Coordinates of N, CA and C in Angstrom, one line a residue:
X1 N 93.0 159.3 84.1 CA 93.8 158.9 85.2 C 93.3 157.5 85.6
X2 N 94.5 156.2 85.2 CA 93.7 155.0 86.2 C 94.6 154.7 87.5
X3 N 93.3 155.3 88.5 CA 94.2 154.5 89.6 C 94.1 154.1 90.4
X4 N 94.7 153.1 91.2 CA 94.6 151.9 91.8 C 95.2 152.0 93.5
X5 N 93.9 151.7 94.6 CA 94.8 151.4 95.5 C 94.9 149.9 96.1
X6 N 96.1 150.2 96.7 CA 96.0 148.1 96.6 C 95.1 147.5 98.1
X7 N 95.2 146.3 97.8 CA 94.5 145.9 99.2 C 95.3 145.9 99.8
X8 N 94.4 146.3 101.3 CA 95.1 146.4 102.5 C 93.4 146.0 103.0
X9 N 92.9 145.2 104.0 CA 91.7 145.2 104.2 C 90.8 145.0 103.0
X10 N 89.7 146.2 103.3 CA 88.7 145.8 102.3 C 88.7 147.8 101.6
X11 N 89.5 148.2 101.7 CA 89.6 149.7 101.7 C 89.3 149.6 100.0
X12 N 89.9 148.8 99.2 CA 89.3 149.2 98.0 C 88.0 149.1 97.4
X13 N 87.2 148.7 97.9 CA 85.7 148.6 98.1 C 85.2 150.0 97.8
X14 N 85.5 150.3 99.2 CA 84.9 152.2 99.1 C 85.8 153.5 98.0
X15 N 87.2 152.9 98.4 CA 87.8 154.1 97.3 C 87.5 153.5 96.0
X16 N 87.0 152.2 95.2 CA 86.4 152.6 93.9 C 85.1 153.4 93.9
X17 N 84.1 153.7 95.0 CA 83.5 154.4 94.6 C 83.8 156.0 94.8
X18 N 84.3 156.5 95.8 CA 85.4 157.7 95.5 C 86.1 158.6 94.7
X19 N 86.7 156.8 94.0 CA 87.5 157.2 92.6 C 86.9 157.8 91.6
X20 N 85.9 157.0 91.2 CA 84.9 157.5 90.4 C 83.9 158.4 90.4
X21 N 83.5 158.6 91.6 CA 83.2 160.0 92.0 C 83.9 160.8 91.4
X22 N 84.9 160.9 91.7 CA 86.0 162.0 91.3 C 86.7 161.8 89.9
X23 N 85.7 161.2 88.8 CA 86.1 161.2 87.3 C 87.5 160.4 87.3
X24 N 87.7 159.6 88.3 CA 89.1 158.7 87.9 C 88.4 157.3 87.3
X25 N 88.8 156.9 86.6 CA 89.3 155.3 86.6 C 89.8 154.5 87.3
X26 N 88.9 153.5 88.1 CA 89.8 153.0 89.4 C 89.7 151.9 89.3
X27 N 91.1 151.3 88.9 CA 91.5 149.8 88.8 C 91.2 148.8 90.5
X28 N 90.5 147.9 90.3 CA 90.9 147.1 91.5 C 91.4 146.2 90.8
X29 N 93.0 145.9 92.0 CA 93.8 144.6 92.2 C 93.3 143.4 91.7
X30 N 94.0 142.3 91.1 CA 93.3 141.5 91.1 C 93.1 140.8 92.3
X31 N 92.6 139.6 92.7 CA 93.1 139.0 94.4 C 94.2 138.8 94.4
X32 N 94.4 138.8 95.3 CA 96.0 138.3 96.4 C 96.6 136.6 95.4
X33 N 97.1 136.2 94.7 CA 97.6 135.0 94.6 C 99.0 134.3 94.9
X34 N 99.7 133.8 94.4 CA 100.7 132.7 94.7 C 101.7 134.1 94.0
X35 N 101.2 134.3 92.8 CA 101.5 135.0 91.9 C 102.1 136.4 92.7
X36 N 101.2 137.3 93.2 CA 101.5 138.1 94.0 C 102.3 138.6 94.9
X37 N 102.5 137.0 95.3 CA 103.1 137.1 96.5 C 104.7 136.8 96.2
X38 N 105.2 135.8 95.2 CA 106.3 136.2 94.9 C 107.2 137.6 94.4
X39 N 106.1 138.2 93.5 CA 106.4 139.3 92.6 C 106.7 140.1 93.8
X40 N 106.3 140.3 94.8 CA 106.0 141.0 96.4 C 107.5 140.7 96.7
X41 N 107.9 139.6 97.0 CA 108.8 138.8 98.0 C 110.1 139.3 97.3
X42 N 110.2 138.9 95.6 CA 111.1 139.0 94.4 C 111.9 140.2 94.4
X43 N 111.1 141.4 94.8 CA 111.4 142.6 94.6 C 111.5 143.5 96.2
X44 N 111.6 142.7 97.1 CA 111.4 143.5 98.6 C 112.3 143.3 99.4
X45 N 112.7 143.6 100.4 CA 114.4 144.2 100.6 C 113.4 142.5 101.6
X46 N 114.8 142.0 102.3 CA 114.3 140.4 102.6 C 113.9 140.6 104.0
X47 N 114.4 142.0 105.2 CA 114.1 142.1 106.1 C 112.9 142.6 106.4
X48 N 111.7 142.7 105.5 CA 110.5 143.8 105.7 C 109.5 143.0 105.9
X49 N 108.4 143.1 106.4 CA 106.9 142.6 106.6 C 106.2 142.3 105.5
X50 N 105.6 141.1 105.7 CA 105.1 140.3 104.7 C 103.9 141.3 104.3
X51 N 102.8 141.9 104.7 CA 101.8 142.8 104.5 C 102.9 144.0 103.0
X52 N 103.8 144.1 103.6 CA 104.7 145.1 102.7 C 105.0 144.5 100.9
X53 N 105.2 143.0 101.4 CA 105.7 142.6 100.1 C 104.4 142.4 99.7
X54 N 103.2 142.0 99.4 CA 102.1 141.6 99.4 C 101.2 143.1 98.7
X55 N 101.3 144.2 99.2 CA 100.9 145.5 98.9 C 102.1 145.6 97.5
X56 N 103.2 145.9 97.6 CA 104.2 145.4 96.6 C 103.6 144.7 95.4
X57 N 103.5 143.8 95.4 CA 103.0 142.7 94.8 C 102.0 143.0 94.0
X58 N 100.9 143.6 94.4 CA 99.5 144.2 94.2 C 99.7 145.2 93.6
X59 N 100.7 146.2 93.6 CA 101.1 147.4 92.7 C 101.6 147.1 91.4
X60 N 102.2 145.7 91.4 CA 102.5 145.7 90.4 C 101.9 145.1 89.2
X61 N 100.9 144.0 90.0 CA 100.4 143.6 89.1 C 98.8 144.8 88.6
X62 N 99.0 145.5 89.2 CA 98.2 146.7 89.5 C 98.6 147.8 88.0
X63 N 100.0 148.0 87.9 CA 100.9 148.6 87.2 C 100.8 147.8 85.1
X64 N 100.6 146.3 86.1 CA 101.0 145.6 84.9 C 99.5 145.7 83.7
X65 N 98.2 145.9 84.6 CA 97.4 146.3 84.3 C 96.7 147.7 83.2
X66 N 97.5 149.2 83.6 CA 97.8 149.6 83.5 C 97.5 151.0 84.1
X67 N 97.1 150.7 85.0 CA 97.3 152.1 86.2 C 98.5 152.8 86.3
X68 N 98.1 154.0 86.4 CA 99.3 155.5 86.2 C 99.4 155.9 87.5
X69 N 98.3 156.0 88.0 CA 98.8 156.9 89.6 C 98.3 155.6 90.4
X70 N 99.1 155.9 91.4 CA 98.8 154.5 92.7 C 98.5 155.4 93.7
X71 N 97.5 155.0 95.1 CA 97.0 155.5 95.8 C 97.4 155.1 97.5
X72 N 98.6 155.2 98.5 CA 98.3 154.6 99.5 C 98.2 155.2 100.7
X73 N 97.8 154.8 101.3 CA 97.2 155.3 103.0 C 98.2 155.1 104.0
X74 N 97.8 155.8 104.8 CA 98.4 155.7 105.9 C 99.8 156.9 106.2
X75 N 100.2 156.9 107.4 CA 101.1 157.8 107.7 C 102.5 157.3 108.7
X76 N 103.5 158.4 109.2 CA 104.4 157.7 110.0 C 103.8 157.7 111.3
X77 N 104.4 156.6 111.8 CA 104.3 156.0 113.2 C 105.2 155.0 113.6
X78 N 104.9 154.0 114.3 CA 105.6 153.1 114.9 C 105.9 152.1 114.2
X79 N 105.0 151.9 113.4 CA 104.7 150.7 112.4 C 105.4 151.5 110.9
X80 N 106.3 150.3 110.1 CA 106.9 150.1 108.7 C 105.9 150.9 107.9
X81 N 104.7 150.3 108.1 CA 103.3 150.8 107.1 C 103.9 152.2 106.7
X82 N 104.2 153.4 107.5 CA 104.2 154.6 107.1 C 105.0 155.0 106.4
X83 N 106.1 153.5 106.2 CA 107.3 154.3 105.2 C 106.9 153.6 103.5
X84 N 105.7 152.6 103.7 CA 105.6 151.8 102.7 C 106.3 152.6 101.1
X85 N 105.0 153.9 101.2 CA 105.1 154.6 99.8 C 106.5 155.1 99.8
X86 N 107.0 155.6 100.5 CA 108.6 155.9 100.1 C 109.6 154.7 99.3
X87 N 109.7 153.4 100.0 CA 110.1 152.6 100.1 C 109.6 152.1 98.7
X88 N 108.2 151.6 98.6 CA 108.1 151.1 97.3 C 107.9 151.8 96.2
X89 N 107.8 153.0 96.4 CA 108.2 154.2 95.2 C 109.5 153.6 93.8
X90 N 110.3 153.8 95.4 CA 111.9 153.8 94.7 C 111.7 152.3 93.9
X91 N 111.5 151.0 94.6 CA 112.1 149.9 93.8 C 111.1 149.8 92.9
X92 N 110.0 150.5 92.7 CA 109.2 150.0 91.3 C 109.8 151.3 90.2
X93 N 110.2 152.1 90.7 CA 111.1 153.2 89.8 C 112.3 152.6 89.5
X94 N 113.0 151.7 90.1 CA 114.2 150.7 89.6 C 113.3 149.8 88.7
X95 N 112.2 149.5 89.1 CA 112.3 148.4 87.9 C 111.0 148.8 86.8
X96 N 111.3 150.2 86.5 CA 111.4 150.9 85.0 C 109.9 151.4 84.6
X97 N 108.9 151.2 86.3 CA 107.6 151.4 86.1 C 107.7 152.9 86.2
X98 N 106.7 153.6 85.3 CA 106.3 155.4 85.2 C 104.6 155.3 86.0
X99 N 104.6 156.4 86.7 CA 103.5 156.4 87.2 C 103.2 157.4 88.6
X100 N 102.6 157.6 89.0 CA 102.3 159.0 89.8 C 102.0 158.0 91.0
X101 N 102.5 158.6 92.2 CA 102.6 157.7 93.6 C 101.9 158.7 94.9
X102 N 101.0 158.8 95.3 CA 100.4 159.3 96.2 C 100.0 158.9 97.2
X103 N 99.8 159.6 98.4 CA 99.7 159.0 99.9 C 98.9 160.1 100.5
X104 N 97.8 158.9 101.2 CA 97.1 160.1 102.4 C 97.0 159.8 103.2
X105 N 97.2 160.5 104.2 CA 97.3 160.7 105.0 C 96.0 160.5 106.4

């Protein structure tokens, strides 16, 4: 299993050592670039938060790498954040990526 959670903070820091703990393979993201941020922007509905296209962005080049399961945090509330994984599930499944999509909570 390689899998990757994106940045958000500095959260991937500790879940690579977690991951590995736990016999995964844990891709980190490359950094945030120019790069990123379009692939983010390219593919993200136009009304949504930049944090969203940017996490996006990170999945994919995350994906392009070759991570199978993706890993993201957080839950619903007031804030977009909580619908991220639903939301970017679907459009990276439009655009023909296979891969296991998990969220915690």
């Amino acid at each position: 299993m390689r899998v990757v959670i994106p940045h958000m903070g500095d959260y991937h820091v500790c879940s690579k050592t977690l991951l590995e703990t736990l016999g995964c393979e844990a891709i980190i993201p490359p950094p945030i670039t120019k790069r990123t941020i379009e692939l983010g922007c390219r593919h993200s509905p136009e009304f949504i938060c930049f944090p969203f296209k940017i996490t996006l962005g990170t999945l994919i080049e995350a994906l392009e790498q070759g991570a199978d399961t993706l890993i993201q945090s957080g839950r619903e509330g007031s804030c977009r954040y909580g619908y991220y994984k639903q939301v970017q599930e679907g459009i990276l499944k439009d655009l023909g990526y296979k891969f296991r999509f998990m969220r915690f909570d």
